[in-house]
Amino acid sequence: MSTPEFEQARAGKLAQLRSAMARAGIDAYVVPSSDPHLSEYLPGHWKGREWLSGFTGSVGTFIATKDFAGVWTDGRYWTQAETELAGSEIALMKIPGAASQMHVDWLAANLAAGQTVAVDARVLGLAGARLLSDALKAKNIQLRLDVDLLDEVWQDRPALPGDAVFEHLPPYATTARADKLAATRAAMEQHGAGFHFISTLDDIAYLFNLRGADVSFNPVFLAHALIGRGDATLFVLEGKVPQDVRARLEADDVHLAPYANAVHALESLPEGATLLLDPRRVTSGMRAAVAQGVNVVEAIN
Protein backbone atom coordinates (compact mmCIF):
# COMPACT_ATOMS: atom_id res chain seq x y z
CA MET A 1 0.00 0.00 0.00
CA SER A 2 1.38 3.39 -0.94
CA THR A 3 2.01 6.15 1.58
CA PRO A 4 1.16 9.87 1.32
CA GLU A 5 4.86 10.54 0.86
CA PHE A 6 5.06 8.08 -2.04
CA GLU A 7 1.99 9.58 -3.70
CA GLN A 8 3.41 13.06 -3.33
CA ALA A 9 6.68 11.94 -4.92
CA ARG A 10 4.86 10.19 -7.78
CA ALA A 11 2.73 13.25 -8.46
CA GLY A 12 5.86 15.39 -8.41
CA LYS A 13 7.60 13.20 -10.99
CA LEU A 14 4.62 13.46 -13.31
CA ALA A 15 4.48 17.22 -12.86
CA GLN A 16 8.19 17.49 -13.69
CA LEU A 17 7.70 15.39 -16.80
CA ARG A 18 4.78 17.53 -17.97
CA SER A 19 6.81 20.68 -17.44
CA ALA A 20 9.64 19.22 -19.54
CA MET A 21 7.11 18.20 -22.21
CA ALA A 22 5.72 21.73 -22.33
CA ARG A 23 9.19 23.24 -22.71
CA ALA A 24 9.96 20.84 -25.58
CA GLY A 25 6.61 21.31 -27.32
CA ILE A 26 5.59 17.68 -26.76
CA ASP A 27 1.92 16.74 -26.38
CA ALA A 28 2.37 13.05 -25.51
CA TYR A 29 5.46 11.31 -24.15
CA VAL A 30 5.86 7.54 -24.39
CA VAL A 31 8.08 5.49 -22.06
CA PRO A 32 8.32 1.83 -23.12
CA SER A 33 9.56 -0.96 -20.87
CA SER A 34 12.78 -1.35 -22.78
CA ASP A 35 16.44 -0.45 -23.15
CA PRO A 36 18.85 -0.15 -26.11
CA HIS A 37 18.88 -3.97 -26.28
CA LEU A 38 15.07 -4.41 -26.26
CA SER A 39 15.31 -6.40 -23.05
CA GLU A 40 12.30 -7.30 -20.93
CA TYR A 41 14.26 -7.28 -17.68
CA LEU A 42 16.16 -4.03 -17.29
CA PRO A 43 19.06 -2.48 -15.42
CA GLY A 44 17.90 0.32 -13.13
CA HIS A 45 19.09 3.02 -15.54
CA TRP A 46 16.27 2.19 -17.96
CA LYS A 47 13.44 1.53 -15.53
CA GLY A 48 11.89 4.87 -16.39
CA ARG A 49 8.36 3.57 -16.68
CA GLU A 50 8.64 2.08 -13.18
CA TRP A 51 10.19 5.26 -11.77
CA LEU A 52 7.44 7.47 -13.18
CA SER A 53 4.42 5.27 -12.56
CA GLY A 54 5.29 3.01 -9.63
CA PHE A 55 4.21 -0.05 -11.65
CA THR A 56 6.96 -2.67 -11.28
CA GLY A 57 5.84 -5.34 -13.75
CA SER A 58 8.29 -6.29 -16.48
CA VAL A 59 5.99 -5.37 -19.40
CA GLY A 60 4.11 -2.12 -19.88
CA THR A 61 4.03 1.18 -21.73
CA PHE A 62 3.59 4.53 -19.97
CA ILE A 63 2.09 7.53 -21.75
CA ALA A 64 1.61 11.03 -20.37
CA THR A 65 -0.21 13.96 -21.91
CA LYS A 66 -1.08 17.32 -20.39
CA ASP A 67 -4.24 15.90 -18.79
CA PHE A 68 -3.87 12.09 -18.90
CA ALA A 69 -1.43 9.42 -17.75
CA GLY A 70 -1.76 5.69 -18.22
CA VAL A 71 0.06 2.36 -18.21
CA TRP A 72 -0.80 -0.25 -20.85
CA THR A 73 -0.13 -3.81 -19.71
CA ASP A 74 -1.50 -7.33 -20.22
CA GLY A 75 -3.55 -9.67 -18.05
CA ARG A 76 -0.57 -11.12 -16.20
CA TYR A 77 -0.18 -7.78 -14.42
CA TRP A 78 -3.68 -6.32 -14.07
CA THR A 79 -4.08 -7.13 -10.37
CA GLN A 80 -0.55 -5.97 -9.61
CA ALA A 81 -1.00 -2.77 -11.62
CA GLU A 82 -4.33 -1.96 -9.98
CA THR A 83 -2.65 -2.22 -6.59
CA GLU A 84 0.50 -0.28 -7.52
CA LEU A 85 -1.32 2.50 -9.40
CA ALA A 86 -4.03 2.94 -6.75
CA GLY A 87 -4.06 6.41 -5.25
CA SER A 88 -2.56 8.05 -8.34
CA GLU A 89 -4.06 9.67 -11.40
CA ILE A 90 -2.37 7.04 -13.59
CA ALA A 91 -4.93 4.82 -15.31
CA LEU A 92 -4.52 1.10 -15.94
CA MET A 93 -5.10 0.44 -19.63
CA LYS A 94 -5.79 -3.27 -20.08
CA ILE A 95 -4.47 -4.95 -23.22
CA PRO A 96 -5.07 -8.54 -24.38
CA GLY A 97 -1.42 -9.60 -24.68
CA ALA A 98 2.17 -8.43 -24.26
CA ALA A 99 2.56 -7.87 -28.02
CA SER A 100 -0.52 -5.63 -28.24
CA GLN A 101 -0.09 -2.18 -29.78
CA MET A 102 -3.28 -0.69 -28.31
CA HIS A 103 -1.31 2.29 -27.01
CA VAL A 104 -0.51 3.17 -30.63
CA ASP A 105 -4.21 3.15 -31.49
CA TRP A 106 -4.92 5.27 -28.42
CA LEU A 107 -2.39 7.90 -29.45
CA ALA A 108 -3.78 8.06 -32.99
CA ALA A 109 -7.33 8.38 -31.66
CA ASN A 110 -6.73 10.87 -28.84
CA LEU A 111 -4.27 13.35 -30.30
CA ALA A 112 -5.17 16.00 -32.82
CA ALA A 113 -3.57 16.73 -36.18
CA GLY A 114 -0.46 18.83 -35.72
CA GLN A 115 0.27 17.62 -32.21
CA THR A 116 3.55 15.88 -31.32
CA VAL A 117 4.30 12.47 -29.79
CA ALA A 118 7.83 11.80 -28.54
CA VAL A 119 9.72 8.67 -27.53
CA ASP A 120 13.42 7.94 -27.15
CA ALA A 121 14.48 6.02 -30.29
CA ARG A 122 17.35 4.47 -28.34
CA VAL A 123 14.88 2.23 -26.49
CA LEU A 124 12.18 1.84 -29.15
CA GLY A 125 12.23 -1.25 -31.34
CA LEU A 126 12.50 -0.66 -35.07
CA ALA A 127 9.35 -2.61 -35.87
CA GLY A 128 7.42 -0.72 -33.19
CA ALA A 129 8.74 2.62 -34.39
CA ARG A 130 7.56 1.91 -37.93
CA LEU A 131 4.11 0.92 -36.70
CA LEU A 132 3.86 4.04 -34.55
CA SER A 133 5.10 6.29 -37.35
CA ASP A 134 2.58 4.93 -39.84
CA ALA A 135 -0.34 5.24 -37.41
CA LEU A 136 0.50 8.83 -36.48
CA LYS A 137 1.34 9.93 -40.01
CA ALA A 138 -2.12 8.83 -41.13
CA LYS A 139 -3.58 11.33 -38.62
CA ASN A 140 -1.04 14.09 -39.38
CA ILE A 141 0.44 13.75 -35.90
CA GLN A 142 4.16 14.46 -35.60
CA LEU A 143 6.57 11.89 -34.15
CA ARG A 144 9.86 12.83 -32.53
CA LEU A 145 12.40 10.12 -31.80
CA ASP A 146 15.24 12.32 -30.57
CA VAL A 147 14.02 13.07 -27.05
CA ASP A 148 14.98 11.54 -23.69
CA LEU A 149 13.10 13.62 -21.14
CA LEU A 150 13.99 11.15 -18.39
CA ASP A 151 17.55 12.48 -18.34
CA GLU A 152 16.12 15.91 -17.64
CA VAL A 153 13.70 15.01 -14.84
CA TRP A 154 15.25 11.90 -13.21
CA GLN A 155 17.86 13.55 -11.03
CA ASP A 156 19.00 10.39 -9.20
CA ARG A 157 18.89 8.11 -12.25
CA PRO A 158 21.02 5.00 -11.61
CA ALA A 159 24.31 4.72 -13.46
CA LEU A 160 24.97 1.93 -15.91
CA PRO A 161 26.08 -1.25 -14.09
CA GLY A 162 29.80 -1.90 -13.82
CA ASP A 163 29.92 -5.57 -12.82
CA ALA A 164 32.71 -7.58 -14.43
CA VAL A 165 32.15 -9.83 -17.44
CA PHE A 166 33.35 -13.42 -17.11
CA GLU A 167 33.77 -16.36 -19.48
CA HIS A 168 31.34 -19.22 -19.92
CA LEU A 169 33.74 -22.16 -20.15
CA PRO A 170 33.67 -25.92 -20.87
CA PRO A 171 32.07 -28.20 -19.93
CA TYR A 172 29.14 -25.76 -19.78
CA ALA A 173 30.07 -24.08 -23.07
CA THR A 174 29.94 -26.96 -25.52
CA THR A 175 30.91 -24.94 -28.62
CA ALA A 176 33.95 -22.69 -28.86
CA ARG A 177 33.52 -18.97 -29.47
CA ALA A 178 35.51 -19.18 -32.72
CA ASP A 179 33.20 -21.91 -34.03
CA LYS A 180 30.08 -19.90 -33.16
CA LEU A 181 31.49 -16.87 -34.96
CA ALA A 182 32.37 -19.01 -37.99
CA ALA A 183 28.81 -20.35 -38.12
CA THR A 184 27.45 -16.81 -37.86
CA ARG A 185 29.66 -15.65 -40.72
CA ALA A 186 28.47 -18.56 -42.85
CA ALA A 187 24.88 -17.42 -42.24
CA MET A 188 25.88 -13.83 -43.06
CA GLU A 189 27.37 -15.06 -46.34
CA GLN A 190 24.03 -16.55 -47.32
CA HIS A 191 22.58 -13.03 -47.12
CA GLY A 192 25.56 -11.46 -48.88
CA ALA A 193 26.33 -9.47 -45.74
CA GLY A 194 29.81 -8.34 -44.78
CA PHE A 195 28.67 -7.04 -41.40
CA HIS A 196 26.10 -8.12 -38.84
CA PHE A 197 25.00 -5.92 -35.93
CA ILE A 198 23.54 -7.51 -32.79
CA SER A 199 22.15 -5.78 -29.70
CA THR A 200 20.20 -8.47 -27.86
CA LEU A 201 22.03 -9.42 -24.70
CA ASP A 202 21.22 -13.13 -24.61
CA ASP A 203 22.44 -13.51 -28.19
CA ILE A 204 25.69 -11.71 -27.39
CA ALA A 205 26.29 -13.74 -24.22
CA TYR A 206 25.75 -16.96 -26.18
CA LEU A 207 27.78 -16.00 -29.22
CA PHE A 208 30.87 -14.83 -27.34
CA ASN A 209 30.70 -17.38 -24.49
CA LEU A 210 30.58 -14.56 -21.97
CA ARG A 211 28.34 -13.88 -19.00
CA GLY A 212 27.64 -10.97 -16.67
CA ALA A 213 25.46 -9.65 -13.87
CA ASP A 214 24.05 -6.40 -15.25
CA VAL A 215 20.41 -7.52 -14.97
CA SER A 216 18.95 -9.14 -11.86
CA PHE A 217 18.48 -12.91 -12.25
CA ASN A 218 19.83 -12.83 -15.83
CA PRO A 219 23.45 -13.80 -16.61
CA VAL A 220 23.95 -11.08 -19.25
CA PHE A 221 25.90 -7.85 -19.64
CA LEU A 222 25.33 -4.63 -21.57
CA ALA A 223 26.96 -4.78 -24.98
CA HIS A 224 26.45 -4.42 -28.71
CA ALA A 225 28.36 -6.46 -31.28
CA LEU A 226 29.42 -5.78 -34.85
CA ILE A 227 30.62 -8.89 -36.66
CA GLY A 228 32.68 -8.57 -39.80
CA ARG A 229 34.01 -11.23 -42.16
CA GLY A 230 37.37 -11.45 -40.41
CA ASP A 231 36.90 -9.99 -36.96
CA ALA A 232 34.28 -8.73 -34.53
CA THR A 233 33.92 -5.77 -32.20
CA LEU A 234 32.25 -5.98 -28.81
CA PHE A 235 31.06 -2.61 -27.53
CA VAL A 236 31.07 -2.82 -23.73
CA LEU A 237 31.54 -0.41 -20.84
CA GLU A 238 35.20 0.22 -20.11
CA GLY A 239 36.65 -1.72 -17.21
CA LYS A 240 34.10 -4.54 -17.32
CA VAL A 241 36.28 -7.07 -19.16
CA PRO A 242 39.29 -8.38 -17.18
CA GLN A 243 42.64 -8.41 -18.94
CA ASP A 244 42.88 -12.19 -19.20
CA VAL A 245 39.43 -12.38 -20.81
CA ARG A 246 40.32 -9.51 -23.13
CA ALA A 247 43.44 -11.37 -24.25
CA ARG A 248 41.49 -14.53 -25.07
CA LEU A 249 38.92 -12.47 -26.99
CA GLU A 250 41.70 -10.85 -29.01
CA ALA A 251 43.05 -14.32 -29.82
CA ASP A 252 39.70 -15.00 -31.48
CA ASP A 253 39.86 -11.65 -33.35
CA VAL A 254 37.26 -10.09 -31.07
CA HIS A 255 38.18 -6.49 -30.26
CA LEU A 256 36.74 -4.35 -27.48
CA ALA A 257 35.47 -0.81 -27.91
CA PRO A 258 33.62 1.58 -25.58
CA TYR A 259 29.92 0.87 -25.20
CA ALA A 260 28.92 4.31 -26.50
CA ASN A 261 30.93 3.83 -29.72
CA ALA A 262 28.42 1.38 -31.24
CA VAL A 263 26.49 4.23 -32.84
CA HIS A 264 29.69 5.70 -34.33
CA ALA A 265 30.65 2.29 -35.73
CA LEU A 266 27.35 2.10 -37.64
CA GLU A 267 27.81 5.67 -38.83
CA SER A 268 31.29 4.78 -40.09
CA LEU A 269 30.52 1.67 -42.12
CA PRO A 270 32.01 1.98 -45.60
CA GLU A 271 29.82 3.00 -48.51
CA GLY A 272 28.63 -0.03 -50.44
CA ALA A 273 28.94 -2.38 -47.47
CA THR A 274 26.09 -4.78 -46.73
CA LEU A 275 24.81 -4.93 -43.15
CA LEU A 276 22.52 -7.62 -41.77
CA LEU A 277 20.01 -6.40 -39.16
CA ASP A 278 17.10 -8.11 -37.46
CA PRO A 279 14.29 -5.49 -37.37
CA ARG A 280 12.68 -7.25 -34.39
CA ARG A 281 15.89 -7.13 -32.36
CA VAL A 282 17.34 -3.69 -32.98
CA THR A 283 16.18 -0.25 -31.93
CA SER A 284 15.01 2.52 -34.21
CA GLY A 285 17.90 4.63 -32.99
CA MET A 286 20.50 2.09 -34.04
CA ARG A 287 18.89 1.64 -37.45
CA ALA A 288 18.89 5.40 -37.97
CA ALA A 289 22.63 5.52 -37.22
CA VAL A 290 23.55 3.32 -40.18
CA ALA A 291 25.55 5.34 -42.70
CA GLN A 292 23.99 6.42 -45.96
CA GLY A 293 25.20 4.27 -48.81
CA VAL A 294 25.20 1.07 -46.73
CA ASN A 295 22.99 -1.72 -48.04
CA VAL A 296 20.83 -3.10 -45.22
CA VAL A 297 19.47 -6.63 -45.28
CA GLU A 298 16.66 -7.24 -42.79
CA ALA A 299 16.49 -10.86 -41.65
CA ILE A 300 16.54 -12.92 -38.48
CA ASN A 301 19.78 -12.55 -36.56
XYZ file of C-alpha atoms in Angstrom:
301
model
C 0.000 0.000 0.000
C 1.383 3.394 -0.940
C 2.008 6.147 1.576
C 1.159 9.867 1.323
C 4.860 10.539 0.857
C 5.057 8.075 -2.043
C 1.987 9.584 -3.704
C 3.407 13.062 -3.326
C 6.678 11.944 -4.918
C 4.864 10.186 -7.778
C 2.728 13.248 -8.464
C 5.858 15.389 -8.405
C 7.598 13.204 -10.987
C 4.620 13.455 -13.315
C 4.482 17.216 -12.860
C 8.193 17.492 -13.693
C 7.702 15.386 -16.799
C 4.784 17.525 -17.968
C 6.815 20.681 -17.438
C 9.636 19.220 -19.536
C 7.109 18.199 -22.209
C 5.721 21.727 -22.331
C 9.187 23.239 -22.709
C 9.956 20.841 -25.582
C 6.614 21.313 -27.322
C 5.586 17.677 -26.765
C 1.919 16.744 -26.383
C 2.366 13.053 -25.512
C 5.460 11.309 -24.152
C 5.864 7.535 -24.385
C 8.081 5.486 -22.063
C 8.318 1.828 -23.115
C 9.559 -0.965 -20.870
C 12.781 -1.355 -22.780
C 16.440 -0.453 -23.151
C 18.854 -0.148 -26.113
C 18.877 -3.968 -26.277
C 15.065 -4.406 -26.263
C 15.307 -6.398 -23.053
C 12.301 -7.303 -20.934
C 14.265 -7.281 -17.681
C 16.160 -4.034 -17.294
C 19.064 -2.475 -15.421
C 17.896 0.316 -13.127
C 19.088 3.016 -15.539
C 16.274 2.189 -17.956
C 13.441 1.528 -15.526
C 11.893 4.873 -16.387
C 8.361 3.565 -16.677
C 8.644 2.082 -13.184
C 10.191 5.260 -11.770
C 7.437 7.471 -13.184
C 4.416 5.275 -12.561
C 5.288 3.013 -9.634
C 4.214 -0.048 -11.651
C 6.957 -2.675 -11.275
C 5.836 -5.341 -13.754
C 8.288 -6.287 -16.481
C 5.987 -5.369 -19.399
C 4.108 -2.125 -19.876
C 4.029 1.185 -21.731
C 3.594 4.528 -19.970
C 2.090 7.532 -21.748
C 1.612 11.025 -20.374
C -0.213 13.959 -21.909
C -1.084 17.323 -20.386
C -4.240 15.903 -18.792
C -3.865 12.093 -18.898
C -1.426 9.420 -17.753
C -1.762 5.688 -18.221
C 0.058 2.357 -18.205
C -0.795 -0.250 -20.852
C -0.127 -3.807 -19.706
C -1.499 -7.327 -20.221
C -3.552 -9.665 -18.050
C -0.566 -11.125 -16.204
C -0.176 -7.783 -14.418
C -3.676 -6.318 -14.065
C -4.084 -7.132 -10.373
C -0.553 -5.971 -9.610
C -0.998 -2.772 -11.620
C -4.332 -1.964 -9.982
C -2.645 -2.216 -6.591
C 0.498 -0.281 -7.522
C -1.318 2.498 -9.398
C -4.030 2.937 -6.753
C -4.063 6.408 -5.251
C -2.557 8.045 -8.340
C -4.060 9.667 -11.404
C -2.368 7.038 -13.594
C -4.929 4.820 -15.308
C -4.520 1.096 -15.937
C -5.096 0.436 -19.630
C -5.795 -3.270 -20.076
C -4.471 -4.950 -23.221
C -5.070 -8.544 -24.384
C -1.425 -9.598 -24.677
C 2.168 -8.427 -24.263
C 2.556 -7.867 -28.016
C -0.516 -5.627 -28.243
C -0.085 -2.183 -29.775
C -3.275 -0.692 -28.308
C -1.314 2.293 -27.015
C -0.508 3.173 -30.627
C -4.208 3.153 -31.488
C -4.923 5.270 -28.417
C -2.391 7.903 -29.450
C -3.782 8.055 -32.985
C -7.331 8.383 -31.663
C -6.731 10.874 -28.841
C -4.266 13.353 -30.298
C -5.168 16.003 -32.822
C -3.573 16.727 -36.178
C -0.455 18.833 -35.723
C 0.268 17.622 -32.207
C 3.548 15.880 -31.316
C 4.303 12.474 -29.795
C 7.834 11.797 -28.544
C 9.721 8.674 -27.534
C 13.424 7.937 -27.153
C 14.477 6.024 -30.288
C 17.351 4.465 -28.340
C 14.875 2.225 -26.486
C 12.178 1.844 -29.151
C 12.231 -1.247 -31.336
C 12.504 -0.658 -35.069
C 9.354 -2.606 -35.875
C 7.419 -0.724 -33.189
C 8.740 2.617 -34.393
C 7.564 1.915 -37.930
C 4.106 0.922 -36.703
C 3.858 4.042 -34.548
C 5.098 6.286 -37.349
C 2.578 4.928 -39.845
C -0.344 5.244 -37.409
C 0.503 8.829 -36.479
C 1.337 9.929 -40.005
C -2.122 8.829 -41.125
C -3.584 11.330 -38.618
C -1.043 14.087 -39.383
C 0.443 13.745 -35.897
C 4.155 14.462 -35.599
C 6.569 11.887 -34.155
C 9.859 12.833 -32.534
C 12.396 10.120 -31.801
C 15.239 12.319 -30.567
C 14.017 13.074 -27.047
C 14.982 11.535 -23.686
C 13.098 13.616 -21.142
C 13.993 11.150 -18.395
C 17.546 12.476 -18.344
C 16.123 15.910 -17.638
C 13.698 15.007 -14.842
C 15.245 11.898 -13.214
C 17.856 13.546 -11.031
C 19.003 10.393 -9.203
C 18.888 8.114 -12.248
C 21.021 5.001 -11.611
C 24.310 4.724 -13.457
C 24.968 1.928 -15.906
C 26.077 -1.248 -14.089
C 29.796 -1.899 -13.818
C 29.916 -5.573 -12.816
C 32.708 -7.584 -14.426
C 32.152 -9.828 -17.437
C 33.347 -13.422 -17.108
C 33.770 -16.357 -19.477
C 31.339 -19.216 -19.919
C 33.740 -22.157 -20.154
C 33.670 -25.922 -20.871
C 32.069 -28.202 -19.931
C 29.145 -25.760 -19.777
C 30.072 -24.081 -23.066
C 29.940 -26.960 -25.520
C 30.909 -24.938 -28.617
C 33.952 -22.693 -28.858
C 33.523 -18.973 -29.472
C 35.509 -19.183 -32.723
C 33.200 -21.912 -34.027
C 30.084 -19.902 -33.165
C 31.487 -16.869 -34.956
C 32.370 -19.008 -37.987
C 28.807 -20.348 -38.124
C 27.454 -16.812 -37.856
C 29.660 -15.648 -40.720
C 28.466 -18.561 -42.853
C 24.885 -17.415 -42.240
C 25.878 -13.831 -43.061
C 27.373 -15.057 -46.337
C 24.029 -16.547 -47.324
C 22.576 -13.031 -47.118
C 25.556 -11.458 -48.881
C 26.333 -9.469 -45.735
C 29.813 -8.344 -44.782
C 28.668 -7.042 -41.399
C 26.095 -8.123 -38.840
C 24.999 -5.923 -35.931
C 23.539 -7.513 -32.787
C 22.153 -5.780 -29.699
C 20.199 -8.470 -27.864
C 22.029 -9.425 -24.700
C 21.220 -13.133 -24.606
C 22.443 -13.514 -28.188
C 25.688 -11.713 -27.388
C 26.288 -13.736 -24.217
C 25.747 -16.962 -26.178
C 27.784 -16.001 -29.225
C 30.868 -14.832 -27.343
C 30.704 -17.383 -24.491
C 30.575 -14.556 -21.975
C 28.340 -13.881 -18.996
C 27.641 -10.969 -16.669
C 25.461 -9.648 -13.867
C 24.048 -6.399 -15.251
C 20.414 -7.517 -14.970
C 18.951 -9.145 -11.860
C 18.476 -12.910 -12.249
C 19.828 -12.828 -15.835
C 23.451 -13.801 -16.613
C 23.950 -11.085 -19.247
C 25.904 -7.846 -19.642
C 25.329 -4.632 -21.568
C 26.960 -4.780 -24.984
C 26.454 -4.420 -28.713
C 28.356 -6.458 -31.279
C 29.420 -5.785 -34.850
C 30.625 -8.888 -36.662
C 32.685 -8.572 -39.801
C 34.011 -11.231 -42.163
C 37.373 -11.452 -40.410
C 36.898 -9.987 -36.959
C 34.282 -8.730 -34.525
C 33.923 -5.765 -32.197
C 32.254 -5.978 -28.812
C 31.060 -2.609 -27.525
C 31.073 -2.818 -23.733
C 31.537 -0.413 -20.836
C 35.201 0.217 -20.114
C 36.648 -1.720 -17.213
C 34.102 -4.540 -17.322
C 36.281 -7.072 -19.165
C 39.287 -8.379 -17.184
C 42.643 -8.410 -18.941
C 42.884 -12.193 -19.205
C 39.430 -12.383 -20.806
C 40.318 -9.509 -23.130
C 43.443 -11.370 -24.246
C 41.489 -14.534 -25.065
C 38.925 -12.471 -26.991
C 41.702 -10.853 -29.010
C 43.050 -14.321 -29.817
C 39.697 -15.000 -31.480
C 39.857 -11.650 -33.350
C 37.260 -10.093 -31.070
C 38.177 -6.493 -30.262
C 36.742 -4.349 -27.481
C 35.465 -0.807 -27.905
C 33.623 1.581 -25.575
C 29.915 0.874 -25.197
C 28.923 4.311 -26.499
C 30.926 3.825 -29.719
C 28.422 1.383 -31.244
C 26.494 4.235 -32.845
C 29.689 5.697 -34.330
C 30.647 2.293 -35.731
C 27.352 2.096 -37.638
C 27.806 5.669 -38.834
C 31.291 4.779 -40.087
C 30.517 1.668 -42.120
C 32.007 1.982 -45.604
C 29.817 3.002 -48.510
C 28.626 -0.029 -50.439
C 28.939 -2.378 -47.470
C 26.087 -4.779 -46.728
C 24.815 -4.929 -43.150
C 22.518 -7.616 -41.765
C 20.015 -6.398 -39.156
C 17.096 -8.113 -37.458
C 14.286 -5.492 -37.374
C 12.683 -7.246 -34.387
C 15.889 -7.126 -32.356
C 17.341 -3.688 -32.976
C 16.183 -0.245 -31.934
C 15.005 2.519 -34.208
C 17.904 4.633 -32.987
C 20.501 2.088 -34.038
C 18.888 1.645 -37.446
C 18.889 5.401 -37.968
C 22.626 5.523 -37.219
C 23.547 3.323 -40.185
C 25.551 5.335 -42.695
C 23.992 6.418 -45.958
C 25.199 4.266 -48.809
C 25.204 1.067 -46.733
C 22.988 -1.725 -48.036
C 20.827 -3.098 -45.222
C 19.465 -6.634 -45.279
C 16.664 -7.243 -42.789
C 16.490 -10.855 -41.654
C 16.541 -12.923 -38.476
C 19.780 -12.546 -36.560
